[in-house]
Short mmCIF file of C-alpha atoms and ligand atoms in Angstrom, two decimals:
data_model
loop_
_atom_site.label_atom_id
_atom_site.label_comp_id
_atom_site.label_asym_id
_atom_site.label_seq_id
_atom_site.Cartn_x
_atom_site.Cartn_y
_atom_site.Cartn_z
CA UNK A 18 -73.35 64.52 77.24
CA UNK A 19 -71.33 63.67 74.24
CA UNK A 20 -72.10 62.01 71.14
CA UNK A 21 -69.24 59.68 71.06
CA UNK A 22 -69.22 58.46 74.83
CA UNK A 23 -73.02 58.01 74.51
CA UNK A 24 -72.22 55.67 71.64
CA UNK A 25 -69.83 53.78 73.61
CA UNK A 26 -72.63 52.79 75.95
CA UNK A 27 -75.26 52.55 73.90
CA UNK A 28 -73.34 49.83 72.67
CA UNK A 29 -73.61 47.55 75.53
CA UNK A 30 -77.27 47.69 75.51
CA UNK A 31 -78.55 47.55 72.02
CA UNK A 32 -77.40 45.84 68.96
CA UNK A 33 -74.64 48.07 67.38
CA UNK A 34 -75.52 51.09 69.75
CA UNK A 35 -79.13 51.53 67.50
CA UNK A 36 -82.32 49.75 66.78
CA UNK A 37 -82.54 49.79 63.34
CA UNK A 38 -79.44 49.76 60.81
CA UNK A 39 -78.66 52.44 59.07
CA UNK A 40 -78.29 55.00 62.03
CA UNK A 41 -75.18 53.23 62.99
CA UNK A 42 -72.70 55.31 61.07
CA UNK A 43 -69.12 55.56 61.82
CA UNK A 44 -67.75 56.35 64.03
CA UNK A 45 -70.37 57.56 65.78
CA UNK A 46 -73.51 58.95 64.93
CA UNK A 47 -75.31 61.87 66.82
CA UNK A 48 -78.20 61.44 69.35
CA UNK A 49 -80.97 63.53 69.21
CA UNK A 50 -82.52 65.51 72.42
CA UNK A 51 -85.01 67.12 70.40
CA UNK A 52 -86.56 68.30 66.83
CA UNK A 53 -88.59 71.21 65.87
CA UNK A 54 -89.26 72.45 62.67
CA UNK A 55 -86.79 71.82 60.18
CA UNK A 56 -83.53 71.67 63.06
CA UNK A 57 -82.93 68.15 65.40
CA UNK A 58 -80.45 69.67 68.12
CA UNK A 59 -78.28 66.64 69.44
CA UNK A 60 -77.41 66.35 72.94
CA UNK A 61 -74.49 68.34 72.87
CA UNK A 62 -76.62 71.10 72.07
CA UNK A 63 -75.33 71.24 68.10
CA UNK A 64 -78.28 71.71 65.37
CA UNK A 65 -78.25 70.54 61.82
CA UNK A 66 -80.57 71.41 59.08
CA UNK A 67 -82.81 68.40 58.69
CA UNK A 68 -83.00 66.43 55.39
CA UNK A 69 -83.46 63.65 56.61
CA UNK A 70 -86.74 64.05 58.44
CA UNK A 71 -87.14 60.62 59.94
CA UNK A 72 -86.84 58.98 56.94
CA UNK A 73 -89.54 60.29 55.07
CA UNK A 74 -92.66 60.78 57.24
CA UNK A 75 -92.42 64.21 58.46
CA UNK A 76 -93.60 66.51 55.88
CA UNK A 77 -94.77 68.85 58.04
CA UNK A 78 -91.71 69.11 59.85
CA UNK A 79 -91.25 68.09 63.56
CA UNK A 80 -93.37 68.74 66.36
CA UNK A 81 -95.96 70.51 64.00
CA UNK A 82 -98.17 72.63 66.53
CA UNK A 83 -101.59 71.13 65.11
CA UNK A 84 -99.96 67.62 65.46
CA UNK A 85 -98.68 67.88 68.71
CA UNK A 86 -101.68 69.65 69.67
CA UNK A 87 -104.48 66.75 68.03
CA UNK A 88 -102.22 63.96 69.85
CA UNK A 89 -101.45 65.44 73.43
CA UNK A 90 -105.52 65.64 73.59
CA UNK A 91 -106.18 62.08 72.00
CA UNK A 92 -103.52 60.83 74.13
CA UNK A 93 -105.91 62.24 77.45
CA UNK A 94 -108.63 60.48 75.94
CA UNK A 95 -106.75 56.84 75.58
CA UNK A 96 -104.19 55.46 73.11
CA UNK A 97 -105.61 52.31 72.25
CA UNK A 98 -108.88 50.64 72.72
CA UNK A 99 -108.97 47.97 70.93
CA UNK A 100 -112.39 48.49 69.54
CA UNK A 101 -113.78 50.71 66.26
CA UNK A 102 -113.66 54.12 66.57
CA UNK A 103 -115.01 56.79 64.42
CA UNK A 104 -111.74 58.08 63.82
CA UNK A 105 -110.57 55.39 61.46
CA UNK A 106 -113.67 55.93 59.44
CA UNK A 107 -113.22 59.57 58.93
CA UNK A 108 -109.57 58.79 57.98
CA UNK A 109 -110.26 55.79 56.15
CA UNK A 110 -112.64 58.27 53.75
CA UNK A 111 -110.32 60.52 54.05
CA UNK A 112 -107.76 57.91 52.35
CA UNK A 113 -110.43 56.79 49.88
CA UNK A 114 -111.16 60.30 48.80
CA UNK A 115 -107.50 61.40 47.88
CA UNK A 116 -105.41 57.94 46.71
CA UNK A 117 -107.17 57.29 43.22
CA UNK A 118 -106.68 53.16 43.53
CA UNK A 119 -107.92 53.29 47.17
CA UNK A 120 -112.02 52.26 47.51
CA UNK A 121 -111.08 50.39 50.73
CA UNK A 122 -108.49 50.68 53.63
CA UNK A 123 -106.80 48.21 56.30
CA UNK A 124 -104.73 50.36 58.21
CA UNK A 125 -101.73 48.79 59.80
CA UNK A 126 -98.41 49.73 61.27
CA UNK A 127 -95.92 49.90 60.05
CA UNK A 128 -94.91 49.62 56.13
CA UNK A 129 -93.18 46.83 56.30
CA UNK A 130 -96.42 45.29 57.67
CA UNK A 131 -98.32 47.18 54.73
CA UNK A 132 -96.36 45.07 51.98
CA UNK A 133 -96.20 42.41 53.56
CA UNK A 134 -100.22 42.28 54.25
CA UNK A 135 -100.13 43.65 50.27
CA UNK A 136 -98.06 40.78 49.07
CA UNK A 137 -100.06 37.97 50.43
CA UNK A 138 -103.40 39.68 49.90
CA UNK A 139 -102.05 39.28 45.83
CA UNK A 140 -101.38 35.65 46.48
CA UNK A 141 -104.23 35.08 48.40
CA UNK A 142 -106.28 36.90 45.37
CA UNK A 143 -104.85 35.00 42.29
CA UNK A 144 -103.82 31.96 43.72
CA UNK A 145 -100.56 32.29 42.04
CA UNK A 146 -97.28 32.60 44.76
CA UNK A 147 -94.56 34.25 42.70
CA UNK A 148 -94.10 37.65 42.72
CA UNK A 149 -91.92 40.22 40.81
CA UNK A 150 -89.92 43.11 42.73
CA UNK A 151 -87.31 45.49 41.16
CA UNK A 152 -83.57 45.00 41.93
CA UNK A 153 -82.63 48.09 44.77
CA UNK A 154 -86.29 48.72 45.75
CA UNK A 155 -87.40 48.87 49.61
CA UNK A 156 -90.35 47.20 50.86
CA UNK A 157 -89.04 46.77 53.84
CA UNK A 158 -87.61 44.21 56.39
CA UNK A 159 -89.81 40.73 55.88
CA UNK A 160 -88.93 37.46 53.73
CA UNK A 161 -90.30 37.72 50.30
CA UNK A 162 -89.38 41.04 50.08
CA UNK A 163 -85.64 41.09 51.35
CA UNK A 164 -84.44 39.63 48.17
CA UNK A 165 -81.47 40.37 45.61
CA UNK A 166 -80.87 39.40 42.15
CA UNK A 167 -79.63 36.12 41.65
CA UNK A 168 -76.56 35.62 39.55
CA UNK A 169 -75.90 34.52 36.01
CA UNK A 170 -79.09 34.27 33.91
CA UNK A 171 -81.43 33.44 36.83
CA UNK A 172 -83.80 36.31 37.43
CA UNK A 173 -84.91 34.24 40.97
CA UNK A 174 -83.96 36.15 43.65
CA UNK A 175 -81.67 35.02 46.88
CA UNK A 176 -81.83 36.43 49.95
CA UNK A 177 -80.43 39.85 51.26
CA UNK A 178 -79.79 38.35 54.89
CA UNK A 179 -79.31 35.36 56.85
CA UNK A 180 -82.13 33.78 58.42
CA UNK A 181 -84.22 33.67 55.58
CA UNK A 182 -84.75 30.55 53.65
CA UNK A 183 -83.42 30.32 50.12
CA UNK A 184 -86.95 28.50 49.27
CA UNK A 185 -89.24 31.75 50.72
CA UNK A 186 -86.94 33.33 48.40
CA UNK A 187 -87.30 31.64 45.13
CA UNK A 188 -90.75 32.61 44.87
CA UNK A 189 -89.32 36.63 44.30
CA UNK A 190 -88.34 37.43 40.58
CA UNK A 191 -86.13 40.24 40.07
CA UNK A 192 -86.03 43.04 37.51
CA UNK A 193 -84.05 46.07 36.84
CA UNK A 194 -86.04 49.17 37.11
CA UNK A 195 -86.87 50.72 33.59
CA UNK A 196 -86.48 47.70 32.00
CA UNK A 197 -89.78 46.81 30.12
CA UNK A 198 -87.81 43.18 28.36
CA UNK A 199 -86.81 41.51 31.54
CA UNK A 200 -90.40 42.21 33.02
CA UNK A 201 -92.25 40.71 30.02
CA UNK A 202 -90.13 37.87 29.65
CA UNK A 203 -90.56 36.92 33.58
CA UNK A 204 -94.31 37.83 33.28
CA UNK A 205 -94.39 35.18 30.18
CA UNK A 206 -92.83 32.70 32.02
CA UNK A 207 -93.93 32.42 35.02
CA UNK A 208 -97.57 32.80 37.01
CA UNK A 209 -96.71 35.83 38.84
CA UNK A 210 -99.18 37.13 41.73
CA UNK A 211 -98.11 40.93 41.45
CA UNK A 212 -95.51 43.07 40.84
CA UNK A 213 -94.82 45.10 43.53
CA UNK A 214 -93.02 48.66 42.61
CA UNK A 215 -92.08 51.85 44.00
CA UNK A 216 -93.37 54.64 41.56
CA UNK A 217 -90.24 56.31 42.47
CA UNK A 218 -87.37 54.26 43.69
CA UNK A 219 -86.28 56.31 46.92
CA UNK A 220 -84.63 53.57 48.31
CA UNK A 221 -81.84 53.66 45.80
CA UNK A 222 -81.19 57.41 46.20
CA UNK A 223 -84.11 58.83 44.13
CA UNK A 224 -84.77 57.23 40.79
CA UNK A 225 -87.37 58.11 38.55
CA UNK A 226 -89.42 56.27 36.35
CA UNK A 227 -88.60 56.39 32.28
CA UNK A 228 -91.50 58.48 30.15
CA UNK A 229 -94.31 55.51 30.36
CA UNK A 230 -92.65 52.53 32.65
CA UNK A 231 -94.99 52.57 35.22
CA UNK A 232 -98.12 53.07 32.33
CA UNK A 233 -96.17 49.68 30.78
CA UNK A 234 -96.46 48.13 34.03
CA UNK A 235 -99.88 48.65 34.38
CA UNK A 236 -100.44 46.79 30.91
CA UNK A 237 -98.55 44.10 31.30
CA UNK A 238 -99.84 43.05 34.29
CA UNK A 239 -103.39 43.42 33.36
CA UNK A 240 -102.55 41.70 30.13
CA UNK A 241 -100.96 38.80 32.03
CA UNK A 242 -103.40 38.42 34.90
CA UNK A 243 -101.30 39.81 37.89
CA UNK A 244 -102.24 42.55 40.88
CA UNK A 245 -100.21 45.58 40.50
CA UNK A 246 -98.55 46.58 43.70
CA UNK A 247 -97.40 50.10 44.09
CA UNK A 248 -95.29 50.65 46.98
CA UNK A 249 -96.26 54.16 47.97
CA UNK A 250 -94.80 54.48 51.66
CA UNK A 251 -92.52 57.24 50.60
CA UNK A 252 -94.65 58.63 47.63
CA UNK A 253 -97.73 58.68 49.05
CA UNK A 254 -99.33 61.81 50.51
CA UNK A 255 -95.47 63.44 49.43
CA UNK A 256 -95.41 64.11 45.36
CA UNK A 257 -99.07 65.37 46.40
CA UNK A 258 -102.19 64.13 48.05
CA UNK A 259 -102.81 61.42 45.55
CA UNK A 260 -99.79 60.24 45.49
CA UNK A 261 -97.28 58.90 42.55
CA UNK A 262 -100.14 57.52 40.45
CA UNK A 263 -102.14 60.83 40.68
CA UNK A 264 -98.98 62.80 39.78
CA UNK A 265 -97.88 59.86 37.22
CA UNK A 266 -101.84 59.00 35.95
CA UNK A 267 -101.38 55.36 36.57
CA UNK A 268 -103.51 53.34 38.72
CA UNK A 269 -102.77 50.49 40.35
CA UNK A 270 -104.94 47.75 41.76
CA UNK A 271 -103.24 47.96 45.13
CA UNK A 272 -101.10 49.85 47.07
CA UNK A 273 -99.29 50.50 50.17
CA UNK A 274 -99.13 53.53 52.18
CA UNK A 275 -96.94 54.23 55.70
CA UNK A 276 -94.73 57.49 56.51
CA UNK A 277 -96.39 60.78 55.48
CA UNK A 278 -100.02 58.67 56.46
CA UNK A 279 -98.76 58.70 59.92
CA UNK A 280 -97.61 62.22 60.28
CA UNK A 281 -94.88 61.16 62.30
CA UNK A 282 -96.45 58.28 64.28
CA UNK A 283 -96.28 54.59 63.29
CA UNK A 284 -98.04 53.86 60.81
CA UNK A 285 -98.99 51.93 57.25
CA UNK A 286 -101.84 51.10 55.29
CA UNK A 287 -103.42 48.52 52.43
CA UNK A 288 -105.31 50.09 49.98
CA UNK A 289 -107.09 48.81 46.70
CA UNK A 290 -110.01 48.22 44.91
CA UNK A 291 -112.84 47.08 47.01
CA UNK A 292 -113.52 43.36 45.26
CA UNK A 293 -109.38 42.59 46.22
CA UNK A 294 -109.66 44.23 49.21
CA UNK A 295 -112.64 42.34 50.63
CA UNK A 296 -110.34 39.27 50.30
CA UNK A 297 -109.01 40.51 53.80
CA UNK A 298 -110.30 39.34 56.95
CA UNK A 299 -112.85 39.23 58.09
CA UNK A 300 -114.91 39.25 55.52
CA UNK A 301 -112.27 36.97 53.34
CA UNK A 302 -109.75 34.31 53.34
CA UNK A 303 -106.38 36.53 53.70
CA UNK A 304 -105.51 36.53 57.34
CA UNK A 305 -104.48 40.74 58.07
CA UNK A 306 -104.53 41.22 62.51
CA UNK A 307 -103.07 43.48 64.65
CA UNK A 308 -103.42 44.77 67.74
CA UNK A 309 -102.47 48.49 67.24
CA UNK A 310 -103.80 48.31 63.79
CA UNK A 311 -105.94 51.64 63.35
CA UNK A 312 -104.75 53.12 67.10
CA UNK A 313 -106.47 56.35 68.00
CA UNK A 314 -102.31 58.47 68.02
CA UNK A 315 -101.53 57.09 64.50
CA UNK A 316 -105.30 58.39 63.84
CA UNK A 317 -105.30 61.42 65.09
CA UNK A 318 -101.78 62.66 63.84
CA UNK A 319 -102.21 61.22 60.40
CA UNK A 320 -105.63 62.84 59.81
CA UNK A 321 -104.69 66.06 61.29
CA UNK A 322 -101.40 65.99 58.91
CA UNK A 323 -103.45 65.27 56.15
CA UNK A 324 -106.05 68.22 56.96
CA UNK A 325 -102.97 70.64 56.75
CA UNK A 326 -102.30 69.24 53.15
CA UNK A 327 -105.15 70.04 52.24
CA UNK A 328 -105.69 73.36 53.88
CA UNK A 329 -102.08 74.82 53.63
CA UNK A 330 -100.00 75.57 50.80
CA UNK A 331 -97.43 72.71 51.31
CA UNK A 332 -97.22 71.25 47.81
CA UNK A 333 -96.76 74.62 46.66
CA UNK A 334 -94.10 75.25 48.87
CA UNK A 335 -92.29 72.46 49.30
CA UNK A 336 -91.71 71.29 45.73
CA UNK A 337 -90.77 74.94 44.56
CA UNK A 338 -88.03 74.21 47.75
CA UNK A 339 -87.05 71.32 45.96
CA UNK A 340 -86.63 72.67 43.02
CA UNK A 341 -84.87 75.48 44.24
CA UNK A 342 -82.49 73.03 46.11
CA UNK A 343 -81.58 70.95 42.85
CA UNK A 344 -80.85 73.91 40.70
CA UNK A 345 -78.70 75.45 43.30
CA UNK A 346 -76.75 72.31 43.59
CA UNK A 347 -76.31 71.67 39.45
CA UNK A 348 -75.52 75.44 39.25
CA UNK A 349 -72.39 74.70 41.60
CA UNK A 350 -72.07 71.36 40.28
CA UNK A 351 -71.50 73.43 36.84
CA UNK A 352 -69.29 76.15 38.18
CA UNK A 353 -66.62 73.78 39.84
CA UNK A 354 -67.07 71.41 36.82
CA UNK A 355 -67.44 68.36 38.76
CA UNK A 356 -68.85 65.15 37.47
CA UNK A 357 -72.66 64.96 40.01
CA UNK A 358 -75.63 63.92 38.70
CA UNK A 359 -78.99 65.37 40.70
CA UNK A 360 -81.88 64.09 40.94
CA UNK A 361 -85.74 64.31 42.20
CA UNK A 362 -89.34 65.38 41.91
CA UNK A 363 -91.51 67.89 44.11
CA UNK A 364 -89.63 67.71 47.59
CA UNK A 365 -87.51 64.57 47.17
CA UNK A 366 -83.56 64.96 45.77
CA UNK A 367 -80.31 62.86 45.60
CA UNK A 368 -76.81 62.90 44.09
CA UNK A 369 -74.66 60.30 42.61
CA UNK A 370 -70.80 61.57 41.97
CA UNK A 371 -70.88 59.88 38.82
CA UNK A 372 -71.17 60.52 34.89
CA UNK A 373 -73.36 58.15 33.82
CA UNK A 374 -77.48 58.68 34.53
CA UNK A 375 -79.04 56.90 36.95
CA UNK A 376 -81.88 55.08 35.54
CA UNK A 377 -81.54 51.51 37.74
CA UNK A 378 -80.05 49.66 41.06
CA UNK A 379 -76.82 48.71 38.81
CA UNK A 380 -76.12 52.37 37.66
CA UNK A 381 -76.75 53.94 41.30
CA UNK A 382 -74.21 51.07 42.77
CA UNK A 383 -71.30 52.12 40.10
CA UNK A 384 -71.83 55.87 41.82
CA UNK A 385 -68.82 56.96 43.95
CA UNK A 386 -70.48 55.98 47.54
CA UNK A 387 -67.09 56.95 49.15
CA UNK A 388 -66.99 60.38 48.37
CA UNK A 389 -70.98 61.05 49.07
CA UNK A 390 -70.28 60.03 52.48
CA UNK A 391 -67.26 62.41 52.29
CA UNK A 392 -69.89 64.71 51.37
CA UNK A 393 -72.25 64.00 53.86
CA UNK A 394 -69.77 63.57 56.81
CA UNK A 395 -68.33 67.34 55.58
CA UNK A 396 -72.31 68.81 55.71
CA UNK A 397 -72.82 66.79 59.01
CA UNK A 398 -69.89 69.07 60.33
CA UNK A 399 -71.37 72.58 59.14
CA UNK A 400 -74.82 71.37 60.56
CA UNK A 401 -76.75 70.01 57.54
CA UNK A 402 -77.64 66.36 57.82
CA UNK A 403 -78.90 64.34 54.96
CA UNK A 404 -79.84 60.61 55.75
CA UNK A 405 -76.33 58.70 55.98
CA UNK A 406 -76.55 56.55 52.38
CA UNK A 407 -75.91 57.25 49.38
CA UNK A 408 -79.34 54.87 48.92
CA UNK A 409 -81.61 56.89 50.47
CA UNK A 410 -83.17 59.83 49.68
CA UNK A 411 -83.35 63.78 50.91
CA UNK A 412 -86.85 65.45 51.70
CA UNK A 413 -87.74 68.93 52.32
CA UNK A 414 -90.69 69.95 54.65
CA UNK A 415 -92.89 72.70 55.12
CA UNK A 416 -91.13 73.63 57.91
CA UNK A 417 -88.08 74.76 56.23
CA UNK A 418 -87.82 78.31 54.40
CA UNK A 419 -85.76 79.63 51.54
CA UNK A 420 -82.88 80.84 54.05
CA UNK A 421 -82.31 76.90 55.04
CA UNK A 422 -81.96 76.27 51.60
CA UNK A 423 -79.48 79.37 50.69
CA UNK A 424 -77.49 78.10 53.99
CA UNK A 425 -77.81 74.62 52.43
CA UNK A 426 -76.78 75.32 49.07
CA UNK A 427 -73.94 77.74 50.26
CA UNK A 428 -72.52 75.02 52.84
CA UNK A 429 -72.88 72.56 49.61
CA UNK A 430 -70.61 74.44 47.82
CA UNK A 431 -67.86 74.73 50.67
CA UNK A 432 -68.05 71.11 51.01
CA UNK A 433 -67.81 70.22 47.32
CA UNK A 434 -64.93 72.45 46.70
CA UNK A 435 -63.03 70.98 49.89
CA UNK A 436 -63.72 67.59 48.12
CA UNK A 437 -62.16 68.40 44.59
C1 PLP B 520 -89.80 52.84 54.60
C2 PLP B 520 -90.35 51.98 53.53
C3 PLP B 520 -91.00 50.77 53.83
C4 PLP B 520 -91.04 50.19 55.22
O1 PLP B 520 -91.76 50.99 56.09
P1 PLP B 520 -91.52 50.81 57.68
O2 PLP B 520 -92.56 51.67 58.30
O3 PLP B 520 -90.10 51.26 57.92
O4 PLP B 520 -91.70 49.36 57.97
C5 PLP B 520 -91.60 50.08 52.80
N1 PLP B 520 -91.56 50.54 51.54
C6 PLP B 520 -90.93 51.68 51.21
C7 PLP B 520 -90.94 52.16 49.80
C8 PLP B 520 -90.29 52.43 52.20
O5 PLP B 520 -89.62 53.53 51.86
#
């Protein structure tokens, strides 16, 4: 079967040949048959070094043997009950024990139901309705959070697509990432219910947070009587088992958890401090449902990933990957004297072909997108694939070893000299 003619009819059943945006990349992308490890092997039998790693959830790698193990004998005993079990206890402790915010859990779905749960938990909490997002971050794919800047001097947001009322988005400020003025000055303003951040933006490509922003953030919105929100879907469980505000020291009141927490199943999470969090149903007034909410799979694959953190030397091994991954790159970026800023921290990365650093959403947009999909189109052929944007973000598993990287780094090089 071929990539391309399996496109072709993929496109006469679902929406742009794919089920969720970004995989639709031109002209074709490929389909995966299988993953294991760090390698997906399409269906024409080609393998490519993965990067991408399902967007962020697989630290582990895919098809882990514990995971796959832990789930095939859940799966005998029932995949969703619709009931309590012990497992969500155990993982919910789990949760507590590790994420410093976290004294309580809801466990949900999907991220995008995590923030979205988050968000209306703050409202629900301070009785305020505005909230504050930064320009470029992710939250994913519901109303309040799907929300650009607005232009001129507004900082009210508009929406990012159609279908959602201008007036669900008024109620979302913007401001640029690293910017302590524009936050204060909305924060004095207005009666915000939360600010809702990622630690690190890695929906952007992968931007970091200036010496003391996310500390700031924390006092202002203490000072000014909102929830802060951190966004830790991509963070969480991956710059360590506490998280962002572990590695960062900063501790929000709330924050949202999905990806890694699912080791590889669906998954996301609310946590926070235990007098917000009892706002929830059923004990409180903030309506939070679902019917897979806390399923057994989710369960059992998240806990068991988490176990291995904790038992295997993963950190360890996967940030000194990263690490080894962005020096090769800036050595090579020095030797051919091309104009590629890197970026990361422990096993995230991303490049910008551009001069100026990368502190916000406005810098990474004046990047050269163009030639990073050059790039990535030129790796794609030599069978490494990093996530098709230049606004996402590269991640490095357990699973891969220090000869994927040297292949990686060497292929790099090929590709960037072909480019200049
Ligand atoms: C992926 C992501 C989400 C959405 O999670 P889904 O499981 O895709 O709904 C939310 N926030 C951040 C920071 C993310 O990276």
């Amino acid at each position: 079967m071929k990539n391309r003619e399996l496109f072709e009819e993929a496109k006469g059943y679902l929406v742009g040949g794919v089920n969720s945006p970004v995989r639709a990349v031109k002209p074709y992308p490929f389909f995966t048959a299988k993953g294991r490890g760090c390698v997906l092997v399409d269906v024409e039998g080609k393998e490519y070094i993965d990067y991408c790693l399902a967007y962020g959830p697989l630290i582990l790698g895919h098809a882990y043997p514990d995971v796959v193990e832990k789930v095939g004998e859940q799966l005998e005993r029932g995949s969703a009950y619709g009931t309590p079990t012990l497992l969500e206890v155990e993982f919910a402790k789990k949760v507590v024990e590790h994420v410093p915010c976290a004294e309580m859990v809801r466990f949900v779905n999907t991220g995008t139901e995590a923030t979205m749960a988050a968000v209306r938990l703050a409202r629900g909490y301070t009785g305020r309705k505005k909230i504050l997002k930064f320009e470029g971050a992710f939250h994913g794919a519901h109303d309040s959070v799907l929300v650009k800047a607005g232009s001129g001097a507004t900082t009210q947001g508009v929406p990012t697509s159609k279908g959602i009322p201008s007036e669900a988005a008024k109620n979302t400020l913007l401001a640029p990432f690293n910017d302590k003025d524009s936050v204060e000055k909305i924060l004095k303003k207005n009666d915000v219910a939360c600010i809702i951040a990622e630690p690190v933006m890695g929906n952007a490509g992968c931007i970091l947070p200036a010496e003391g922003y996310l500390k700031f953030l924390r006092e202002i919105t203490a000072e000014y009587g909102a929830l802060l929100i951190f966004d830790e879907v991509i963070t969480g469980f991956r710059l360590g088992l506490g998280g962002a505000q572990e590695y960062y020291n900063v501790t929000p009141d709330v924050t949202t958890l999905g990806k890694i927490l699912g080791g590889g199943l669906p998954i996301g999470a609310v946590v926070g401090k235990r007098e917000i969090m009892e706002h929830f149903s059923p004990l409180g007034k903030v309506y939070q449902a679902g019917t897979f909410n806390g399923n057994p799979l989710s369960m059992t694959a998240g806990y068991t990933t988490i176990q291995v953190l904790e038992t295997s030397p993963v950190y360890e091994k996967v940030n000194s990957l990263g690490e080894s991954i962005r020096k090769g790159v800036e050595e090579i970026i020095e030797d051919l004297g091309l104009s590629i800023k890197v970026y990361g921290i422990a096993s995230m990365f991303q490049m910008y072909f551009t001069e100026e650093d990368v502190v916000d959403y406005s810098s990474a947009l004046r990047a050269d997108k163009d030639t990073f999909m050059e790039f990535q189109r030129g790796l794609l052929r030599e069978g490494i694939f990093l996530p098709p944007s230049q606004y996402e973000c590269n991640f490095i598993s357990y699973a891969h070893d220090d000869r994927a990287i040297e292949t990686t780094i060497t292929t790099m090089e090929e590709v960037l000299r072909e480019l200049k």
